[in-house]
Tab-separated table of C-alpha atoms in Angstrom:
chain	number	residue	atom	x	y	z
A	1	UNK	CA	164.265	98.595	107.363
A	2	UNK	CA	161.425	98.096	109.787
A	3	UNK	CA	159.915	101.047	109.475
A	4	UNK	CA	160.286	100.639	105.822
A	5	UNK	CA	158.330	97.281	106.073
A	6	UNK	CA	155.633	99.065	108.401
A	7	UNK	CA	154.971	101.835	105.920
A	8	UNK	CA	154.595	99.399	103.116
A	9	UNK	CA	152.340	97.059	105.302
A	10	UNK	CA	150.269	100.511	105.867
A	11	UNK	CA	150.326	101.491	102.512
A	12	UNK	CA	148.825	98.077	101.332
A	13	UNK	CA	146.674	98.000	104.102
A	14	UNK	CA	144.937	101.680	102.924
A	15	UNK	CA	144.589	99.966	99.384
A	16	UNK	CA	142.920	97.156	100.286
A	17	UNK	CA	140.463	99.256	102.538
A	18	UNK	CA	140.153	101.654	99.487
A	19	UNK	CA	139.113	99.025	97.336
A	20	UNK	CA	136.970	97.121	99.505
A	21	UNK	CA	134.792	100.980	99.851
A	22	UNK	CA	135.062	100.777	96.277
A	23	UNK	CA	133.498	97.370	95.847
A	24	UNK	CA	130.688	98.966	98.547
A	25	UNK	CA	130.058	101.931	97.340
A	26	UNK	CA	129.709	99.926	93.796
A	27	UNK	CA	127.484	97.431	94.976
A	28	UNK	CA	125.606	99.876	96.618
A	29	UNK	CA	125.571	102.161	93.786
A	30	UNK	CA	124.168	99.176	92.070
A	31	UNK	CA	120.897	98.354	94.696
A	32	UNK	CA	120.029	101.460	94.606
A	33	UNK	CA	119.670	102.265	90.704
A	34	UNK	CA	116.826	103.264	89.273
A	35	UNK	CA	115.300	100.722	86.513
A	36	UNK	CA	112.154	102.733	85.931
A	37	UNK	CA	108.761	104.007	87.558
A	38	UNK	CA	105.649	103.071	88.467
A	39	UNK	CA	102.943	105.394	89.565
A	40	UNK	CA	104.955	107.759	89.174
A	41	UNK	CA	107.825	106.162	91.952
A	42	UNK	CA	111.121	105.610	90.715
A	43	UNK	CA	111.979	101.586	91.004
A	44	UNK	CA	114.541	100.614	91.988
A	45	UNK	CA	117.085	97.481	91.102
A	46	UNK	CA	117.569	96.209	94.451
A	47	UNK	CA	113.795	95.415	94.589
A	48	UNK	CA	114.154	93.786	91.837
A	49	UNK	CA	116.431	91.372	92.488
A	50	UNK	CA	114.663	90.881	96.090
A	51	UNK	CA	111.892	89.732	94.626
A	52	UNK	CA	113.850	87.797	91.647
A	53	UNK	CA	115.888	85.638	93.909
A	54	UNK	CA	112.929	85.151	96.204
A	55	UNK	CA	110.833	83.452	93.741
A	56	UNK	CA	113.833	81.832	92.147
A	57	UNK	CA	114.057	79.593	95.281
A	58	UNK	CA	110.367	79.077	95.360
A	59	UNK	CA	110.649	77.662	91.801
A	60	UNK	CA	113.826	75.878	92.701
A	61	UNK	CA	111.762	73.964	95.852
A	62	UNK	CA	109.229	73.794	93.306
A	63	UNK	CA	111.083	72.282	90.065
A	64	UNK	CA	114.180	71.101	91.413
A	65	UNK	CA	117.376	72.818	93.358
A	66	UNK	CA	119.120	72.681	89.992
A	67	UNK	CA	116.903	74.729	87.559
A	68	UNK	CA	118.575	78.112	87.280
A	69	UNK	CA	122.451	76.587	87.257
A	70	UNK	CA	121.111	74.767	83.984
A	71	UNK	CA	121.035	77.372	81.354
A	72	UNK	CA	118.775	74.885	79.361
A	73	UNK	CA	116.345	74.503	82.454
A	74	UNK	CA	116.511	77.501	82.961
A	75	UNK	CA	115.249	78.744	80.182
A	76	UNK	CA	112.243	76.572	80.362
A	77	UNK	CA	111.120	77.980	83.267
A	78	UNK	CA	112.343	81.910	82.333
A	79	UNK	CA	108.735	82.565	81.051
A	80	UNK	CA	107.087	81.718	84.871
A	81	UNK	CA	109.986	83.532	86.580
A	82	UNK	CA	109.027	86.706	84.696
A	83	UNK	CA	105.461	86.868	85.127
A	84	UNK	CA	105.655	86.196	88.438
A	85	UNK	CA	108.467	88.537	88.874
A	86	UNK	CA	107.436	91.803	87.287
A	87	UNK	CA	103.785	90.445	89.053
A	88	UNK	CA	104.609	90.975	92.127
A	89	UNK	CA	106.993	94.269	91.831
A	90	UNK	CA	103.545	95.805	91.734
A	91	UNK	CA	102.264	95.031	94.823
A	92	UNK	CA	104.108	97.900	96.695
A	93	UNK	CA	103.221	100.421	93.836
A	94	UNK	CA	99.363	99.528	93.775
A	95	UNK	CA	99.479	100.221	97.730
A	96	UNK	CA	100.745	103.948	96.853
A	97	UNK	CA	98.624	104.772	93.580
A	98	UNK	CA	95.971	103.865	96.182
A	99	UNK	CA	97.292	105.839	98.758
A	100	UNK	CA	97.302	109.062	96.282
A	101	UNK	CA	93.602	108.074	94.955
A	102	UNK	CA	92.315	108.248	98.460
A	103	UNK	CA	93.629	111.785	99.788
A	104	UNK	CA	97.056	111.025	100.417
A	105	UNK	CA	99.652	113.258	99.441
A	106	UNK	CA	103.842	112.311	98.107
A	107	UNK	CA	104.267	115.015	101.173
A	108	UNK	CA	102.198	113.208	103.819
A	109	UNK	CA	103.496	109.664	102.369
A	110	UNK	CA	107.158	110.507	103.349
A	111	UNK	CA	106.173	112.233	106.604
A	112	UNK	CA	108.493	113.301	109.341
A	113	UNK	CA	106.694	111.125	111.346
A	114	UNK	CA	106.509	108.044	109.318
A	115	UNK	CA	110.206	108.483	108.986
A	116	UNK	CA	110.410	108.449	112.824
A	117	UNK	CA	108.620	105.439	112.989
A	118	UNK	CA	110.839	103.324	110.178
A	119	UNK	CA	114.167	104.102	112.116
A	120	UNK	CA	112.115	103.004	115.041
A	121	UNK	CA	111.128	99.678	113.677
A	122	UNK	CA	114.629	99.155	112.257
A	123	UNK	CA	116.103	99.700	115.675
A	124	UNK	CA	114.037	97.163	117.191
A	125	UNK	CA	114.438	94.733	114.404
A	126	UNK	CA	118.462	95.513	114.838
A	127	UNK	CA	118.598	94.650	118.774
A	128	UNK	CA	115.997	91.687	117.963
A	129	UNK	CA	119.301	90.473	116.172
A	130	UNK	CA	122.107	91.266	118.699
A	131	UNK	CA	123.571	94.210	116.415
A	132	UNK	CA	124.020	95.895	113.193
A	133	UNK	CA	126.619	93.200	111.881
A	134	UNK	CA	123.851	89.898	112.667
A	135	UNK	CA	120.958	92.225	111.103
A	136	UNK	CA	122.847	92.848	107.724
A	137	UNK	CA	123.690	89.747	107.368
A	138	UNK	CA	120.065	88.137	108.055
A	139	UNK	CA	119.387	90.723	105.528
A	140	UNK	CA	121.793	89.279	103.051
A	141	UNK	CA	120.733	86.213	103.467
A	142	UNK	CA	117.090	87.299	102.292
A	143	UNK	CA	118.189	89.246	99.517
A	144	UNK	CA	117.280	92.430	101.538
A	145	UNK	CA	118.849	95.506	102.003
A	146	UNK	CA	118.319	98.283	104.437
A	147	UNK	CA	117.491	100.869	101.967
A	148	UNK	CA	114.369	98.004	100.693
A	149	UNK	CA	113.595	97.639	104.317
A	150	UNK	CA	112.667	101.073	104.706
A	151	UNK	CA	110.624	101.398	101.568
A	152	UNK	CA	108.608	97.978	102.569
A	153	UNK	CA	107.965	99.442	106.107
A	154	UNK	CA	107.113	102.736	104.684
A	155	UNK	CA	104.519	100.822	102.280
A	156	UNK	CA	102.954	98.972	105.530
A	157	UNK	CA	102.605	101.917	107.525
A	158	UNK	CA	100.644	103.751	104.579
A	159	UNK	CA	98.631	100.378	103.961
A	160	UNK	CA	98.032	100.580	107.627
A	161	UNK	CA	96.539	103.984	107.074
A	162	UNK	CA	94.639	103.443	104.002
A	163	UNK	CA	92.612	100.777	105.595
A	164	UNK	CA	92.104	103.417	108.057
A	165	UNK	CA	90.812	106.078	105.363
A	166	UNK	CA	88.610	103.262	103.774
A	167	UNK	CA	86.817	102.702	107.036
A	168	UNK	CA	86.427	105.335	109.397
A	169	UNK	CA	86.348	107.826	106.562
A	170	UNK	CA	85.013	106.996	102.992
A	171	UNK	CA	83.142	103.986	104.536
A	172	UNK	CA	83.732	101.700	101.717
A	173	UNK	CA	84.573	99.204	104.355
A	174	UNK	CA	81.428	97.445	106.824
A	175	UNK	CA	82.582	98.815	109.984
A	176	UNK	CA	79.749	97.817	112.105
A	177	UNK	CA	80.031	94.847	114.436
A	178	UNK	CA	76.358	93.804	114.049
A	179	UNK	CA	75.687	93.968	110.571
A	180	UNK	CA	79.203	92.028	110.187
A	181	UNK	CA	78.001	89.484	112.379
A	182	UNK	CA	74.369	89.013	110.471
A	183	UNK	CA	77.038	89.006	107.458
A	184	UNK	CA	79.033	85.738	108.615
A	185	UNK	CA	75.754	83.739	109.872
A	186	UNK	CA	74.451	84.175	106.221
A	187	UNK	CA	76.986	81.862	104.764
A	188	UNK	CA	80.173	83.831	105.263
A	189	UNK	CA	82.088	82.394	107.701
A	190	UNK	CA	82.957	78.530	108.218
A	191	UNK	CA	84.655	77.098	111.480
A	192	UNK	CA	87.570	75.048	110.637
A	193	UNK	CA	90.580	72.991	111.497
A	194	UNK	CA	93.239	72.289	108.725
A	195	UNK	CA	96.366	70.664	108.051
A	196	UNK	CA	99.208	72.389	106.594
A	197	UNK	CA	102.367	70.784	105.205
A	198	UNK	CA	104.653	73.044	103.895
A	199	UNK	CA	106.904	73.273	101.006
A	200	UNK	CA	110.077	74.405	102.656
A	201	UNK	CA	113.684	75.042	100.400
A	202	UNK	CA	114.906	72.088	99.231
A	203	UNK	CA	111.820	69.394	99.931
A	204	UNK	CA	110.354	66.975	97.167
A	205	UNK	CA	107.289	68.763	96.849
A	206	UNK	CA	105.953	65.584	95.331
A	207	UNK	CA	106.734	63.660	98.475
A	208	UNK	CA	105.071	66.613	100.487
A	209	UNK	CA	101.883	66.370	98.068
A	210	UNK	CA	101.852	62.517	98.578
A	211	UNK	CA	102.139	62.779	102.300
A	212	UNK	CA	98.893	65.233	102.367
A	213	UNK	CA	96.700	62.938	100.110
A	214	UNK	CA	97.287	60.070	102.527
A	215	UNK	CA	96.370	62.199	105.644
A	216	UNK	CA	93.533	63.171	104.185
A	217	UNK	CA	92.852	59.560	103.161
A	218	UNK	CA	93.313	58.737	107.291
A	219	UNK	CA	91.291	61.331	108.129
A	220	UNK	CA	88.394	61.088	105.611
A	221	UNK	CA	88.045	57.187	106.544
A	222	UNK	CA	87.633	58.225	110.238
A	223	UNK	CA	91.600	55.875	111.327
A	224	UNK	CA	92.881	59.478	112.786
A	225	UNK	CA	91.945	63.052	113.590
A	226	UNK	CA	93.727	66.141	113.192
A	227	UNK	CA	95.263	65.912	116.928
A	228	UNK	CA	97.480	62.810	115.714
A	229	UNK	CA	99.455	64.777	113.256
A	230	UNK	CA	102.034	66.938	114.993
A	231	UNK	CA	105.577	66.767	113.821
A	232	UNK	CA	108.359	68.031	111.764
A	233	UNK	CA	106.524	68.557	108.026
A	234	UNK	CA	102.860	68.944	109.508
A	235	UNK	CA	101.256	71.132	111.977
A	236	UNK	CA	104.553	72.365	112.782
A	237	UNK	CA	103.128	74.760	115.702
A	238	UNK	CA	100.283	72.983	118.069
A	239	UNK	CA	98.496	76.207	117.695
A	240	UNK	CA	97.554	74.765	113.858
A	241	UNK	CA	95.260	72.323	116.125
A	242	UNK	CA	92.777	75.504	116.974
A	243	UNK	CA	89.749	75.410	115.147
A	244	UNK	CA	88.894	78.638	113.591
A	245	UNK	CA	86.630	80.777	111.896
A	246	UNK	CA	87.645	81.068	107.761
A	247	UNK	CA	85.892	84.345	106.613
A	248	UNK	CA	84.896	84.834	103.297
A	249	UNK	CA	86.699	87.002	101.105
A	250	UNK	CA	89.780	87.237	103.355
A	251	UNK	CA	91.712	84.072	102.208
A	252	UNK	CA	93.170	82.972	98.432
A	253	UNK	CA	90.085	81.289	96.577
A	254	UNK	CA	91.864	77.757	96.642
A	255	UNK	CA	91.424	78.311	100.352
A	256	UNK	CA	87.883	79.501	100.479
A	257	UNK	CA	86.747	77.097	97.880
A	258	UNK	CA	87.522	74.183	99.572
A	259	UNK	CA	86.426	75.176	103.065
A	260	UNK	CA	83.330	76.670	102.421
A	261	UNK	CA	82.091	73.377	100.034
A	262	UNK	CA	82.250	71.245	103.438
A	263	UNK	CA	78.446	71.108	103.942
A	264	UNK	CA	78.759	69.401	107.552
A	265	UNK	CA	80.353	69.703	110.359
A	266	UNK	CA	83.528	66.428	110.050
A	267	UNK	CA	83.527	66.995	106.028
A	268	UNK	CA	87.119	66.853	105.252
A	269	UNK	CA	88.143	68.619	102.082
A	270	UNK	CA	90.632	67.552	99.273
A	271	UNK	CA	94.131	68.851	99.488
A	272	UNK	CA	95.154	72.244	98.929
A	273	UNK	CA	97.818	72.854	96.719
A	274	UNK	CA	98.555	76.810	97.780
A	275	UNK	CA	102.546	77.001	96.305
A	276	UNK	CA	103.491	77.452	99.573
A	277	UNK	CA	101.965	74.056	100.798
A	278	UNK	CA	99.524	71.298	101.026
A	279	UNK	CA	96.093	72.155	102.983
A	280	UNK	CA	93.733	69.721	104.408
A	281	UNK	CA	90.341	71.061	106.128
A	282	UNK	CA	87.811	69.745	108.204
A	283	UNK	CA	84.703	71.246	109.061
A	284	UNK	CA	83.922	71.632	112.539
A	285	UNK	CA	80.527	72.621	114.872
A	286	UNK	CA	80.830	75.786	117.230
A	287	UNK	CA	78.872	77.727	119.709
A	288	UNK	CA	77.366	80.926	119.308
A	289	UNK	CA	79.795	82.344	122.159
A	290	UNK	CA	82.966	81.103	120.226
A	291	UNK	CA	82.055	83.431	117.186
A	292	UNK	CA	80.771	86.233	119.629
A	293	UNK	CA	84.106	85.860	121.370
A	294	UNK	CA	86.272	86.510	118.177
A	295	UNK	CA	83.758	88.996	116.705
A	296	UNK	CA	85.997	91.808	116.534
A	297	UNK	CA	89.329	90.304	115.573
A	298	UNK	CA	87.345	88.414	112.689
A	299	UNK	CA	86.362	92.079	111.669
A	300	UNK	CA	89.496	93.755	111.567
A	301	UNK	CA	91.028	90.874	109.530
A	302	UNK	CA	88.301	91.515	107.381
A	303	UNK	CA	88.982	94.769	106.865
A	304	UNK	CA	92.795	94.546	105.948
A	305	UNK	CA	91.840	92.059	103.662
A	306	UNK	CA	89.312	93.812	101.960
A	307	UNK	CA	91.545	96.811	101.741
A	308	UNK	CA	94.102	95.144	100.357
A	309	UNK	CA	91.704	93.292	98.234
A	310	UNK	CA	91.214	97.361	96.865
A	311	UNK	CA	94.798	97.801	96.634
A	312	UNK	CA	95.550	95.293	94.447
A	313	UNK	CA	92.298	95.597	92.284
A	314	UNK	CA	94.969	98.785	90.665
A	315	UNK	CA	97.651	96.228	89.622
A	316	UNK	CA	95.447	96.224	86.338
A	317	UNK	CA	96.090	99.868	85.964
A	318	UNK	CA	99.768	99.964	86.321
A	319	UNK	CA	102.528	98.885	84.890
A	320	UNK	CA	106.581	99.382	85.475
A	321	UNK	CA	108.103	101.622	82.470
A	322	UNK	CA	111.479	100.369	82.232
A	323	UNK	CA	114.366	102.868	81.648
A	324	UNK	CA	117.571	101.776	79.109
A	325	UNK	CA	119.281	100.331	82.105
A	326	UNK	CA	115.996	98.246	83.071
A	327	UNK	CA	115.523	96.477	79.505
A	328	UNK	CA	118.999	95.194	79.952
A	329	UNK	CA	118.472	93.097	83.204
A	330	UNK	CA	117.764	89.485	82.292
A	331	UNK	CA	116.142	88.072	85.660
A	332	UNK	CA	117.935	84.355	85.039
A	333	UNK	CA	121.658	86.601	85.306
A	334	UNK	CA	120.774	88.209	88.744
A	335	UNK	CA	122.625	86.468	91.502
């Protein structure tokens, strides 16, 4: 009778396992679909809904936690889901038509060595974790999977080496220190310190925007500086305290806008409103040595920048052709 109990335990035991690699292989099966192409790239559904569910919380902190489990909210905001959505899914594919436009080939672009250097990067980012089971789970809980990992670091390391080819071969990038330099003493550059209150999940973004006007009440009327406002929602790392160089053409124009109108050094701008948070900026003095000192990390930021100003300048030439499968997916149904 016992070992008649044992085999049955075993047999249900294989069945379970059987139909949990079912559900896995499924799922998997699933993430890794194809819902189209882009540039010629097939895209696929676990990108998708990486990007879906990411700006579905975004609106959520945005609009209110409960917007997407109310079909009739939901609906209101469908419209901004989607263009923000199918937006942003062609970031990564402007980055490779780019690639191919500037003497890259599909060969060099999934390189042995590139390869090499993703399993390296996801080996780090595994021990970083304590293990394989911690990683996958952090990836879970970002809507990521390992498969989208690779084809994001794969899309860095090429951006990496487009800036590369925009520079130090086609030029179409300033590459010399000095004429960079006579560049940001002509109005480009403006030294800065700013505020920043975020929008985190779940906050009352309205509180958050309230909370910014009256800093930047405090600090306009000259009753507190920047230094007094370290804590939980603002400034959340001292560093934020640094004054800093703003370049031009390297930050969103909400950003630039605001800092470069501040005519004098202690102007303090109006708030920010970036999606992501609530900017404040004050205008500061500095010393020719401060902008000497920085001259070459101001340049390389301007460079990426620039590069993937020329990157996404191809969005307007793309678009993702959607396969049967793809016209099926209704963004407000992926979970």
């Amino acid at each position: 009778m016992k070992k008649i109990i044992r085999l049955t335990a075993l047999i249900l035991s294989l069945v379970m396992l059987c139909t949990l690699c079912l559900a896995c292989s499924s799922a998997k099966k699933r993430e890794q679909a194809v819902i189209g192409t882009c540039a010629g790239f097939d895209v696929l559904y676990e990108e998708l809904r990486y990007v879906t569910l990411t700006y579905k919380d975004i609106l959520a902190a945005n609009y209110g936690a409960d917007i997407w489990s109310d079909p009739e909210t939901a609906e209101r905001y469908r419209e901004e889901l989607e263009t923000v959505v199918w937006d942003m899914m062609l970031n990564n594919y402007a980055v490779l038509a780019t690639c191919l436009e500037n003497g890259m080939t599909r060969e060099s672009m999934y390189s042995d060595a590139i390869d090499d250097a993703i399993e390296r990067q996801l080996d780090e980012a595994i021990d970083a974790y304590g293990g394989k089971s911690a990683f996958r789970d952090a990836m879970k809980d970002m809507y990521m999977t390992e498969n989208l990992m690779r084809f994001c670091l794969r899309v860095a390391y090429l951006e990496n080496e487009l800036k590369f080819i925009l520079t130090k071969d086609l030029g179409f990038i300033e590459t010399d220190l000095e004429v960079f330099l006579d560049w940001l003493e002509d109005g480009n550059s403006v030294y800065v310190q700013h505020i920043l209150i975020r929008n985190d999940k779940g906050d009352d973004v309205d509180a958050n925007r309230a909370l910014a006007e009256e800093i930047r009440r405090q600090i306009a009327n000259g009753e507190a500086r920047i230094e007094d406002f370290v804590g939980d929602k603002v400034n959340e790392e001292l560093e934020n305290l640094a004054p800093y160089f703003l370049v031009r053409d390297v930050y969103i124009e909400e950003i630039e806008n605001a800092a470069f109108a501040l005519a004098a050094s202690g102007d303090v701008s109006e708030v920010v409103d970036t999606g992501d948070g609530f900017y404040i900026f004050v205008r500061q003095d500095y010393a020719e040595s401060d902008l000497l000192l920085q001259a070459n990390d101001l340049l390389d930021s301007y460079q990426w920048a620039v590069a993937e100003k020329i990157a996404m300048s191809k969005k307007a030439d793309l678009s993702i052709e959607l396969n049967e499968y793809g016209k099926t997916i209704d963004l407000l149904a992926i979970t």
